[in-house]
Amino acid sequence: MKKLWLLVLAVVLSLGLFACNQQTGGAGLSVLGVGQPSQGAQRYLVVFKSETLPPGAKAWAERQGAKVLKALEPIGTLVVQASPQVAQRLAKDPQVLQVGPEHRYSLPKTERLLVEDTFGTPTAADSLYRYQWDIRRIKAPQVWERLPLEVQARATVAILDTGVMDNHPDLEGQITDFLATNYCQETGGPNATPSYPKYSLWIDFDHLDPDNLCTPAPEVMYEAHGTHVSGTVAARFGGGRVVGVAPGLRLAAYKVFDRYHYTDPDTGEEYDDVGAWDGPIFEAILDAARKGYAVINMSLGGTLDTRFREDVAAMVAWDRVMKYANRMGTVIVASAGNSAQNANGYVVHIPSDLPTVISVSATGTATPLWRYPYPTGETLNAEPGQDILAFYSNYGAAVDLAAPGGDCGLDENGQSWCFRPRNERPAGYRYHLILSTIIIDETTPAYAWYAGTSMASPHVAAVAGLVKALHPNWTPGEVRALLKATAEDIGSRQLFGHGLVDADKAAR
C-alpha cells in the first residue's frame, strides 16, 4: 500500500530520456532557485486549512500585498506573487495551513533520435508500425480486432504536458479540447490553438519584471515531448506513419509547461529550457476532472525526500488535487521517474507515489532487435519472457504497473547498450526505443525514437481509457484494480508492480 509523504527535498522531473542518453534524471529547482532576487517578488502556494477556498480569499490575499495568479477553489489553494515578508504575513493568518514556494519541474537534458526521411508530409500510411514493438508487446492489436473505433471514442485521455501538435497527420482530428494553464500563454499552429507546443515567450529570471512575467524570447522553441506522448496513446489509423495503443480514443491537450531563461551565478552557464510549475499543473488536473475526462496522463513528477520539511504546502496541495480527481471519477496515470532509484526509502516520487495514482515503471526488451540492419522491412517483435527493467527506471513498492519505455538492448555482457557512447553502439539500438510522433516546427511533423518512463505511462493511460470506454461508470479504483488483475506477470513485484499492462485482457 502506498504511503503519503508530506515532506520534500527537491524536485526532479521524470519526463523522459528521449533517445536514452546516459543521464538518469534531471535536477529540478524551486522558483526560488533560478535567479530571483531574494527580497523581490516570488511565487508561493497559500494552502488554507479548509479544503476549499474560504469566501473572499483572493481579496484577502491582495489586501496583504500579494498578487493572486491562480485561485484553485476545489483544493483551497492560491498561487500568489509576493515578497518573502508578505508570504510570512500570509502564513500567520489562522485560516492558513501552510505557505511555501511554488515548485518548477524541469526536463532532464536529453538527446533526440529522429527517424530518417520522415520530415514533413508522410510518404505512406502507418509505414513505421513495423518498428512499434511496444504496441504489439502489450497486445493492443488484439483489441483492435474486436473493439470498434467508435466505442473507443467514448473516452478521452487528457495529456498534461508541453502541448501537442494538433496538425500532425497522425493526430489530426484526435484532439477534442485545447487548453493552456501555463503562465506564458500563446497560440500556435494553423488552428491557432492555445495548447500548441510553441514557445515564443519565456520567463526571463535574469531580467524579471514582477509586472510583466512573460517576455518575448529571441527565437521560437518547439517542444516535442507532449506530441510524442500523445502519439503513443492515440495516433490514428492511416493518418501518418505510426499507430497508437488506442487509435479511437479522444485526446484533450493541456499545455502546462513554460519556457524559462536564467544564468547560473556560480558557473555563468546560461539555461533556456521548459518547466512546469505547480499552479498550472493543479489547474489542468482540476479542469480535466471537472469536465469528466476518463483518464489524465502525467508523464512528469518529482523526487522527494521525506526528511525535508520546507515544502509541506506543495505536498498538501498535491494530495488534495489528486483526491479531487479521484472523487470526480478520473483515473490518474503517472510515470515512476527516470532516476534508477529505489523508492522504498525516504526518497519518493510525486505524483506517482500518491495513493490514487497508477505509477508506471518502464521496460525494455532483451530480444536482440539491434541485430537488424537499418532500415528493415521486417516487423520487429519483442518476445514474451524477455522483458527487462529499463536502466533508468525507478522501482519499488509504489510501482503499480510496467509498460514499454524503451532501452538500447543488451550487449554481450548483459548490460544496456545505452551505457556506451553512441559511436560504440550498434546502429540497430534505436529499435529498442519507443517510436512516436513529434514536431519540428508548425509545418513539419516528424517521428522519433524516445525512451523514458514518460513513454511507458501513456501505454497504461491508453489501456485505462479503453477500460473506461467499455465501463464508463466504473470508479478509478475499479479501473486500477482491473489493470492490476489483468497485468502479465513478468517478474519482481518491486521492479514491475503487478506486471506488464495487458490491453487484450483489460479491454474486455
XYZ file of N, CA, C and O in Angstrom, residues 16 26 30 93 100 135 186 196 199 230 236-237 244 248 271 276 305 347 349 352-353 396 441 472 474 479:
104
model
N 11.409 12.029 -19.391
C 11.801 11.143 -20.478
C 13.241 11.316 -20.862
O 13.738 12.423 -20.932
N 17.040 14.594 -14.111
C 17.382 15.990 -14.253
C 17.021 16.729 -13.002
O 15.987 16.508 -12.402
N 13.189 24.867 -7.198
C 12.020 25.667 -6.864
C 12.162 26.999 -7.586
O 13.225 27.347 -8.094
N -1.752 33.958 9.291
C -3.206 34.053 9.434
C -3.767 32.719 9.921
O -3.384 31.659 9.418
N 4.259 27.992 1.142
C 5.560 27.505 0.701
C 5.795 27.837 -0.757
O 4.864 28.227 -1.474
N 3.801 -1.497 -28.983
C 2.357 -1.601 -29.180
C 1.928 -3.068 -29.227
O 0.911 -3.459 -28.643
N 0.093 31.452 -25.259
C 0.139 31.915 -26.639
C -0.527 30.864 -27.504
O -0.773 29.742 -27.062
N -0.762 24.458 -28.333
C 0.247 24.107 -29.329
C 1.642 24.169 -28.684
O 1.915 25.059 -27.864
N 6.824 27.868 -28.204
C 7.286 28.697 -27.089
C 8.054 29.899 -27.639
O 9.248 29.825 -27.895
N 1.350 11.814 -26.891
C 0.014 11.725 -27.493
C -0.049 10.678 -28.590
O -1.047 9.956 -28.717
N -3.746 7.848 -35.020
C -4.859 7.220 -35.719
C -4.408 6.306 -36.859
O -3.300 6.438 -37.382
N -5.279 5.401 -37.221
C -5.028 4.516 -38.360
C -4.996 5.335 -39.643
O -5.850 6.188 -39.882
N -1.203 4.418 -32.508
C -1.236 4.464 -31.059
C -1.823 3.202 -30.472
O -2.377 2.361 -31.175
N -8.765 4.963 -31.469
C -10.080 5.578 -31.443
C -10.308 6.508 -30.272
O -11.302 7.242 -30.246
N 20.823 29.012 -19.181
C 19.818 27.969 -19.354
C 18.614 28.527 -20.116
O 18.104 29.600 -19.797
N 7.469 23.025 -15.764
C 6.069 23.166 -15.349
C 6.018 23.479 -13.864
O 6.654 22.799 -13.066
N 12.254 13.913 -0.730
C 12.965 13.348 0.407
C 12.133 13.597 1.663
O 11.862 14.740 2.019
N 13.478 8.561 -0.116
C 13.304 9.268 -1.383
C 12.100 8.675 -2.106
O 12.040 7.476 -2.349
N 8.682 9.495 -5.100
C 8.364 10.192 -6.335
C 6.921 10.672 -6.289
O 6.016 9.947 -5.919
N 3.459 10.127 -8.703
C 3.185 8.712 -8.950
C 3.048 7.892 -7.681
O 2.366 6.863 -7.670
N 3.661 8.331 -6.575
C 3.577 7.555 -5.344
C 2.330 7.855 -4.513
O 2.113 7.207 -3.491
N 10.253 0.006 -6.943
C 9.914 -0.042 -5.531
C 8.461 -0.408 -5.324
O 7.694 -0.617 -6.277
N 8.580 21.925 -36.497
C 8.038 23.278 -36.445
C 6.590 23.201 -36.905
O 6.059 22.108 -37.121
N -18.021 3.040 -18.580
C -17.952 4.481 -18.257
C -18.316 4.817 -16.825
O -17.930 5.873 -16.327
N -17.500 3.025 -14.152
C -16.558 2.474 -13.178
C -15.809 3.590 -12.466
O -15.475 4.619 -13.051
N -11.067 0.685 -12.004
C -10.180 0.619 -13.176
C -8.782 0.191 -12.748
O -8.163 -0.683 -13.376
